[in-house]
């Protein structure tokens, strides 16, 4: 176990403005592979998932930008940021006036990073280390960035989000065109050109969209 994940994050990342949402700064890594290896060394394990918490991913940047520009989507609301990673979208929601933001992730490093990043941006969020798929705690708005990169995960999560949407929650998805995004169920709200890390993506700019679910009968 890591003795102090906060100290690890402080040592291995730098606080930098988010390219497409410069109102927010995050502790981010310079290079993905090196940090991945250091994380495995710290934990004494191999085969860990990538350090999603250490980068501002394209879908999350798009979603953060949209929320900051359209604060009515979260203002005064109870918000869930699903698979929050760095906490970027959760922080954007608080800056836009959300009443409360829960930021969930299954990675303990992400939980530590969220706390550091929220503190750096002068907001308070509620990090929760849990898989909340299938749960409904009455959130008014549910936000999900970059969740459609694996088939099974995308199906499971989007079915859950669709159900939350159906009972009246505002559900927004940020995505740069991942393979398993269910386009037939969605309507684009905004399109951005987002600067990203070349080591993680296939280009330096990713066209990234914010989506909502279509209503029944909507073309």
PDB file of C-alpha atoms in Angstrom:
ATOM      1  CA  UNK A   1       0.000   0.000   0.000  1.00  0.00           C
ATOM      2  CA  UNK A   2       1.079   3.577  -0.621  1.00  0.00           C
ATOM      3  CA  UNK A   3       2.068   5.319   2.586  1.00  0.00           C
ATOM      4  CA  UNK A   4       1.086   8.739   1.286  1.00  0.00           C
ATOM      5  CA  UNK A   5      -0.591   9.016  -2.164  1.00  0.00           C
ATOM      6  CA  UNK A   6      -0.876  12.785  -1.766  1.00  0.00           C
ATOM      7  CA  UNK A   7       2.892  13.095  -1.356  1.00  0.00           C
ATOM      8  CA  UNK A   8       3.396  10.816  -4.372  1.00  0.00           C
ATOM      9  CA  UNK A   9       1.134  12.990  -6.540  1.00  0.00           C
ATOM     10  CA  UNK A  10       2.796  16.198  -5.387  1.00  0.00           C
ATOM     11  CA  UNK A  11       6.219  14.743  -6.214  1.00  0.00           C
ATOM     12  CA  UNK A  12       5.349  13.279  -9.631  1.00  0.00           C
ATOM     13  CA  UNK A  13       3.065  15.949 -11.140  1.00  0.00           C
ATOM     14  CA  UNK A  14       2.944  19.688 -11.717  1.00  0.00           C
ATOM     15  CA  UNK A  15       0.053  22.105 -11.217  1.00  0.00           C
ATOM     16  CA  UNK A  16      -0.890  23.497 -14.635  1.00  0.00           C
ATOM     17  CA  UNK A  17      -3.884  25.250 -16.236  1.00  0.00           C
ATOM     18  CA  UNK A  18      -6.192  22.980 -18.218  1.00  0.00           C
ATOM     19  CA  UNK A  19      -5.725  23.874 -21.919  1.00  0.00           C
ATOM     20  CA  UNK A  20      -9.419  24.170 -22.817  1.00  0.00           C
ATOM     21  CA  UNK A  21     -10.566  25.351 -19.381  1.00  0.00           C
ATOM     22  CA  UNK A  22      -7.720  27.547 -18.110  1.00  0.00           C
ATOM     23  CA  UNK A  23      -9.861  28.769 -15.217  1.00  0.00           C
ATOM     24  CA  UNK A  24      -8.959  25.409 -13.645  1.00  0.00           C
ATOM     25  CA  UNK A  25      -5.494  24.073 -12.746  1.00  0.00           C
ATOM     26  CA  UNK A  26      -4.711  20.392 -12.214  1.00  0.00           C
ATOM     27  CA  UNK A  27      -1.803  18.339 -10.928  1.00  0.00           C
ATOM     28  CA  UNK A  28      -0.798  16.599 -14.176  1.00  0.00           C
ATOM     29  CA  UNK A  29       2.035  14.353 -15.281  1.00  0.00           C
ATOM     30  CA  UNK A  30       4.607  15.230 -17.924  1.00  0.00           C
ATOM     31  CA  UNK A  31       4.720  11.765 -19.452  1.00  0.00           C
ATOM     32  CA  UNK A  32       2.260   8.894 -19.135  1.00  0.00           C
ATOM     33  CA  UNK A  33       4.510   5.837 -19.318  1.00  0.00           C
ATOM     34  CA  UNK A  34       7.021   7.068 -16.770  1.00  0.00           C
ATOM     35  CA  UNK A  35       4.311   7.900 -14.232  1.00  0.00           C
ATOM     36  CA  UNK A  36       2.602   4.564 -14.891  1.00  0.00           C
ATOM     37  CA  UNK A  37       5.845   2.734 -14.093  1.00  0.00           C
ATOM     38  CA  UNK A  38       6.426   4.800 -10.963  1.00  0.00           C
ATOM     39  CA  UNK A  39       2.894   4.039  -9.778  1.00  0.00           C
ATOM     40  CA  UNK A  40       3.495   0.318 -10.220  1.00  0.00           C
ATOM     41  CA  UNK A  41       6.800   0.582  -8.353  1.00  0.00           C
ATOM     42  CA  UNK A  42       5.126   2.491  -5.523  1.00  0.00           C
ATOM     43  CA  UNK A  43       2.437  -0.154  -5.172  1.00  0.00           C
ATOM     44  CA  UNK A  44       4.723  -3.094  -5.852  1.00  0.00           C
ATOM     45  CA  UNK A  45       2.349  -4.341  -8.542  1.00  0.00           C
ATOM     46  CA  UNK A  46       2.341  -4.622 -12.322  1.00  0.00           C
ATOM     47  CA  UNK A  47      -0.540  -4.530 -14.765  1.00  0.00           C
ATOM     48  CA  UNK A  48      -2.207  -1.521 -13.181  1.00  0.00           C
ATOM     49  CA  UNK A  49      -4.614   0.591 -15.252  1.00  0.00           C
ATOM     50  CA  UNK A  50      -3.226   3.809 -16.745  1.00  0.00           C
ATOM     51  CA  UNK A  51      -3.053   6.856 -14.435  1.00  0.00           C
ATOM     52  CA  UNK A  52      -6.247   8.429 -15.779  1.00  0.00           C
ATOM     53  CA  UNK A  53      -6.190  10.889 -12.876  1.00  0.00           C
ATOM     54  CA  UNK A  54      -2.936  12.508 -14.039  1.00  0.00           C
ATOM     55  CA  UNK A  55      -4.178  14.003 -17.314  1.00  0.00           C
ATOM     56  CA  UNK A  56      -6.901  16.319 -18.610  1.00  0.00           C
ATOM     57  CA  UNK A  57      -8.629  14.001 -21.083  1.00  0.00           C
ATOM     58  CA  UNK A  58     -10.380  15.400 -24.134  1.00  0.00           C
ATOM     59  CA  UNK A  59     -13.924  14.443 -23.136  1.00  0.00           C
ATOM     60  CA  UNK A  60     -13.465  15.867 -19.669  1.00  0.00           C
ATOM     61  CA  UNK A  61     -12.043  19.120 -21.021  1.00  0.00           C
ATOM     62  CA  UNK A  62     -15.015  19.507 -23.363  1.00  0.00           C
ATOM     63  CA  UNK A  63     -17.478  18.809 -20.565  1.00  0.00           C
ATOM     64  CA  UNK A  64     -15.732  21.215 -18.187  1.00  0.00           C
ATOM     65  CA  UNK A  65     -15.780  23.951 -20.830  1.00  0.00           C
ATOM     66  CA  UNK A  66     -19.476  23.393 -21.511  1.00  0.00           C
ATOM     67  CA  UNK A  67     -20.384  23.559 -17.820  1.00  0.00           C
ATOM     68  CA  UNK A  68     -18.370  26.721 -17.242  1.00  0.00           C
ATOM     69  CA  UNK A  69     -20.046  28.340 -20.267  1.00  0.00           C
ATOM     70  CA  UNK A  70     -23.532  27.012 -19.365  1.00  0.00           C
ATOM     71  CA  UNK A  71     -23.675  27.182 -15.571  1.00  0.00           C
ATOM     72  CA  UNK A  72     -27.440  26.671 -15.529  1.00  0.00           C
ATOM     73  CA  UNK A  73     -26.762  22.963 -16.114  1.00  0.00           C
ATOM     74  CA  UNK A  74     -25.463  22.636 -12.552  1.00  0.00           C
ATOM     75  CA  UNK A  75     -26.276  25.827 -10.638  1.00  0.00           C
ATOM     76  CA  UNK A  76     -27.859  25.046  -7.273  1.00  0.00           C
ATOM     77  CA  UNK A  77     -27.985  21.334  -8.087  1.00  0.00           C
ATOM     78  CA  UNK A  78     -26.736  18.100  -6.550  1.00  0.00           C
ATOM     79  CA  UNK A  79     -24.260  16.765  -9.100  1.00  0.00           C
ATOM     80  CA  UNK A  80     -22.480  13.454  -9.708  1.00  0.00           C
ATOM     81  CA  UNK A  81     -19.258  13.427 -11.732  1.00  0.00           C
ATOM     82  CA  UNK A  82     -18.863   9.779 -12.713  1.00  0.00           C
ATOM     83  CA  UNK A  83     -15.374   8.281 -13.215  1.00  0.00           C
ATOM     84  CA  UNK A  84     -14.009  11.665 -12.252  1.00  0.00           C
ATOM     85  CA  UNK A  85     -10.280  10.918 -12.529  1.00  0.00           C
ATOM     86  CA  UNK A  86      -8.533  14.200 -11.777  1.00  0.00           C
ATOM     87  CA  UNK A  87     -11.759  15.841 -10.609  1.00  0.00           C
ATOM     88  CA  UNK A  88     -11.705  18.315 -13.520  1.00  0.00           C
ATOM     89  CA  UNK A  89     -15.423  18.148 -14.331  1.00  0.00           C
ATOM     90  CA  UNK A  90     -16.420  18.131 -10.659  1.00  0.00           C
ATOM     91  CA  UNK A  91     -14.345  21.250 -10.060  1.00  0.00           C
ATOM     92  CA  UNK A  92     -15.928  22.943 -13.078  1.00  0.00           C
ATOM     93  CA  UNK A  93     -19.371  22.143 -11.679  1.00  0.00           C
ATOM     94  CA  UNK A  94     -18.536  23.712  -8.316  1.00  0.00           C
ATOM     95  CA  UNK A  95     -17.085  26.790 -10.002  1.00  0.00           C
ATOM     96  CA  UNK A  96     -20.318  27.063 -12.010  1.00  0.00           C
ATOM     97  CA  UNK A  97     -22.417  27.137  -8.844  1.00  0.00           C
ATOM     98  CA  UNK A  98     -23.407  23.557  -8.051  1.00  0.00           C
ATOM     99  CA  UNK A  99     -24.799  23.086  -4.548  1.00  0.00           C
ATOM    100  CA  UNK A 100     -22.908  19.830  -4.006  1.00  0.00           C
ATOM    101  CA  UNK A 101     -20.700  17.646  -6.195  1.00  0.00           C
ATOM    102  CA  UNK A 102     -19.918  13.983  -5.623  1.00  0.00           C
ATOM    103  CA  UNK A 103     -16.913  12.811  -7.662  1.00  0.00           C
ATOM    104  CA  UNK A 104     -16.586   9.035  -7.872  1.00  0.00           C
ATOM    105  CA  UNK A 105     -13.751   6.847  -9.108  1.00  0.00           C
ATOM    106  CA  UNK A 106     -12.467   3.362  -8.269  1.00  0.00           C
ATOM    107  CA  UNK A 107      -8.773   4.378  -8.280  1.00  0.00           C
ATOM    108  CA  UNK A 108      -7.386   5.462  -4.872  1.00  0.00           C
ATOM    109  CA  UNK A 109      -4.856   7.687  -6.644  1.00  0.00           C
ATOM    110  CA  UNK A 110      -7.770   9.510  -8.303  1.00  0.00           C
ATOM    111  CA  UNK A 111      -9.409  10.091  -4.935  1.00  0.00           C
ATOM    112  CA  UNK A 112      -6.201  11.669  -3.626  1.00  0.00           C
ATOM    113  CA  UNK A 113      -5.755  13.730  -6.818  1.00  0.00           C
ATOM    114  CA  UNK A 114      -9.334  15.033  -6.656  1.00  0.00           C
ATOM    115  CA  UNK A 115      -8.751  16.379  -3.163  1.00  0.00           C
ATOM    116  CA  UNK A 116      -5.511  18.084  -4.137  1.00  0.00           C
ATOM    117  CA  UNK A 117      -7.002  19.567  -7.292  1.00  0.00           C
ATOM    118  CA  UNK A 118     -10.142  20.809  -5.559  1.00  0.00           C
ATOM    119  CA  UNK A 119      -8.011  22.490  -2.902  1.00  0.00           C
ATOM    120  CA  UNK A 120      -5.812  24.102  -5.568  1.00  0.00           C
ATOM    121  CA  UNK A 121      -8.918  25.578  -7.182  1.00  0.00           C
ATOM    122  CA  UNK A 122     -10.534  26.775  -3.978  1.00  0.00           C
ATOM    123  CA  UNK A 123     -13.601  24.543  -4.111  1.00  0.00           C
ATOM    124  CA  UNK A 124     -14.920  21.633  -2.090  1.00  0.00           C
ATOM    125  CA  UNK A 125     -16.056  18.371  -3.681  1.00  0.00           C
ATOM    126  CA  UNK A 126     -16.959  14.990  -2.183  1.00  0.00           C
ATOM    127  CA  UNK A 127     -14.601  12.277  -3.521  1.00  0.00           C
ATOM    128  CA  UNK A 128     -16.068   8.766  -3.290  1.00  0.00           C
ATOM    129  CA  UNK A 129     -14.066   5.631  -4.085  1.00  0.00           C
ATOM    130  CA  UNK A 130     -16.815   3.429  -5.493  1.00  0.00           C
ATOM    131  CA  UNK A 131     -18.423   2.077  -8.643  1.00  0.00           C
ATOM    132  CA  UNK A 132     -21.820   3.783  -8.533  1.00  0.00           C
ATOM    133  CA  UNK A 133     -23.195   2.267 -11.751  1.00  0.00           C
ATOM    134  CA  UNK A 134     -26.744   1.124 -11.082  1.00  0.00           C
ATOM    135  CA  UNK A 135     -27.256   3.439  -8.128  1.00  0.00           C
ATOM    136  CA  UNK A 136     -29.540   6.447  -7.962  1.00  0.00           C
ATOM    137  CA  UNK A 137     -28.945   8.809  -5.072  1.00  0.00           C
ATOM    138  CA  UNK A 138     -31.233  11.482  -6.434  1.00  0.00           C
ATOM    139  CA  UNK A 139     -28.655  13.552  -8.295  1.00  0.00           C
ATOM    140  CA  UNK A 140     -30.058  16.437 -10.307  1.00  0.00           C
ATOM    141  CA  UNK A 141     -27.235  16.438 -12.863  1.00  0.00           C
ATOM    142  CA  UNK A 142     -24.932  13.552 -13.826  1.00  0.00           C
ATOM    143  CA  UNK A 143     -21.716  14.222 -15.745  1.00  0.00           C
ATOM    144  CA  UNK A 144     -19.515  11.645 -17.473  1.00  0.00           C
ATOM    145  CA  UNK A 145     -16.371  12.357 -19.474  1.00  0.00           C
ATOM    146  CA  UNK A 146     -14.551   9.845 -21.689  1.00  0.00           C
ATOM    147  CA  UNK A 147     -16.370   6.684 -20.600  1.00  0.00           C
ATOM    148  CA  UNK A 148     -16.869   4.934 -23.960  1.00  0.00           C
ATOM    149  CA  UNK A 149     -13.428   3.487 -24.673  1.00  0.00           C
ATOM    150  CA  UNK A 150     -14.344  -0.139 -23.777  1.00  0.00           C
ATOM    151  CA  UNK A 151     -17.392  -1.962 -25.176  1.00  0.00           C
ATOM    152  CA  UNK A 152     -18.685  -3.594 -21.983  1.00  0.00           C
ATOM    153  CA  UNK A 153     -18.056  -0.538 -19.832  1.00  0.00           C
ATOM    154  CA  UNK A 154     -19.710   1.784 -22.325  1.00  0.00           C
ATOM    155  CA  UNK A 155     -22.821  -0.396 -22.577  1.00  0.00           C
ATOM    156  CA  UNK A 156     -23.149  -0.767 -18.825  1.00  0.00           C
ATOM    157  CA  UNK A 157     -22.619   2.891 -18.052  1.00  0.00           C
ATOM    158  CA  UNK A 158     -24.736   4.363 -20.837  1.00  0.00           C
ATOM    159  CA  UNK A 159     -27.686   2.088 -19.975  1.00  0.00           C
ATOM    160  CA  UNK A 160     -27.472   3.364 -16.391  1.00  0.00           C
ATOM    161  CA  UNK A 161     -27.155   6.987 -17.505  1.00  0.00           C
ATOM    162  CA  UNK A 162     -30.115   6.547 -19.845  1.00  0.00           C
ATOM    163  CA  UNK A 163     -32.215   5.335 -16.914  1.00  0.00           C
ATOM    164  CA  UNK A 164     -31.189   8.349 -14.814  1.00  0.00           C
ATOM    165  CA  UNK A 165     -32.064  10.609 -17.732  1.00  0.00           C
ATOM    166  CA  UNK A 166     -35.438   8.895 -18.000  1.00  0.00           C
ATOM    167  CA  UNK A 167     -36.364   9.707 -14.413  1.00  0.00           C
ATOM    168  CA  UNK A 168     -35.529  13.379 -14.953  1.00  0.00           C
ATOM    169  CA  UNK A 169     -31.824  13.903 -14.236  1.00  0.00           C
ATOM    170  CA  UNK A 170     -29.840  16.123 -16.587  1.00  0.00           C
ATOM    171  CA  UNK A 171     -27.197  13.789 -18.042  1.00  0.00           C
ATOM    172  CA  UNK A 172     -24.252  15.181 -20.017  1.00  0.00           C
ATOM    173  CA  UNK A 173     -21.523  13.118 -21.676  1.00  0.00           C
ATOM    174  CA  UNK A 174     -18.189  14.488 -22.900  1.00  0.00           C
ATOM    175  CA  UNK A 175     -16.548  12.409 -25.601  1.00  0.00           C
ATOM    176  CA  UNK A 176     -13.934  12.865 -28.380  1.00  0.00           C
ATOM    177  CA  UNK A 177     -15.353  10.142 -30.629  1.00  0.00           C
ATOM    178  CA  UNK A 178     -14.494   6.982 -28.719  1.00  0.00           C
ATOM    179  CA  UNK A 179     -15.413   3.740 -30.455  1.00  0.00           C
ATOM    180  CA  UNK A 180     -18.348   2.743 -28.265  1.00  0.00           C
ATOM    181  CA  UNK A 181     -20.219   6.027 -27.896  1.00  0.00           C
ATOM    182  CA  UNK A 182     -23.924   5.202 -28.638  1.00  0.00           C
ATOM    183  CA  UNK A 183     -24.462   7.977 -31.175  1.00  0.00           C
ATOM    184  CA  UNK A 184     -27.931   6.701 -32.096  1.00  0.00           C
ATOM    185  CA  UNK A 185     -29.140   7.564 -28.575  1.00  0.00           C
ATOM    186  CA  UNK A 186     -27.522  10.983 -28.324  1.00  0.00           C
ATOM    187  CA  UNK A 187     -27.806  14.578 -29.496  1.00  0.00           C
ATOM    188  CA  UNK A 188     -24.753  16.846 -29.725  1.00  0.00           C
ATOM    189  CA  UNK A 189     -24.937  20.038 -27.683  1.00  0.00           C
ATOM    190  CA  UNK A 190     -21.477  21.440 -28.413  1.00  0.00           C
ATOM    191  CA  UNK A 191     -18.312  20.673 -30.375  1.00  0.00           C
ATOM    192  CA  UNK A 192     -14.837  21.823 -29.334  1.00  0.00           C
ATOM    193  CA  UNK A 193     -11.282  21.463 -30.605  1.00  0.00           C
ATOM    194  CA  UNK A 194      -9.423  20.378 -27.490  1.00  0.00           C
ATOM    195  CA  UNK A 195      -5.616  20.388 -27.040  1.00  0.00           C
ATOM    196  CA  UNK A 196      -4.472  17.019 -25.667  1.00  0.00           C
ATOM    197  CA  UNK A 197      -1.310  15.127 -24.773  1.00  0.00           C
ATOM    198  CA  UNK A 198       0.207  13.516 -27.868  1.00  0.00           C
ATOM    199  CA  UNK A 199       1.448  10.505 -25.864  1.00  0.00           C
ATOM    200  CA  UNK A 200      -2.178   9.626 -24.993  1.00  0.00           C
ATOM    201  CA  UNK A 201      -4.017  10.458 -28.192  1.00  0.00           C
ATOM    202  CA  UNK A 202      -3.459  10.141 -31.949  1.00  0.00           C
ATOM    203  CA  UNK A 203      -3.225  13.907 -32.473  1.00  0.00           C
ATOM    204  CA  UNK A 204      -2.514  17.118 -30.598  1.00  0.00           C
ATOM    205  CA  UNK A 205      -6.070  18.392 -31.095  1.00  0.00           C
ATOM    206  CA  UNK A 206      -9.149  16.215 -30.565  1.00  0.00           C
ATOM    207  CA  UNK A 207     -12.573  17.278 -31.756  1.00  0.00           C
ATOM    208  CA  UNK A 208     -14.636  16.601 -28.660  1.00  0.00           C
ATOM    209  CA  UNK A 209     -18.359  16.929 -28.109  1.00  0.00           C
ATOM    210  CA  UNK A 210     -20.830  17.261 -25.275  1.00  0.00           C
ATOM    211  CA  UNK A 211     -23.921  15.106 -25.685  1.00  0.00           C
ATOM    212  CA  UNK A 212     -27.308  14.567 -24.102  1.00  0.00           C
ATOM    213  CA  UNK A 213     -29.734  11.684 -24.574  1.00  0.00           C
ATOM    214  CA  UNK A 214     -32.471  12.126 -27.146  1.00  0.00           C
ATOM    215  CA  UNK A 215     -36.010  12.301 -25.856  1.00  0.00           C
ATOM    216  CA  UNK A 216     -38.484   9.608 -27.077  1.00  0.00           C
ATOM    217  CA  UNK A 217     -39.565  10.318 -30.640  1.00  0.00           C
ATOM    218  CA  UNK A 218     -36.804  12.870 -31.194  1.00  0.00           C
ATOM    219  CA  UNK A 219     -35.081  12.592 -34.578  1.00  0.00           C
TER     220      UNK A 219
END
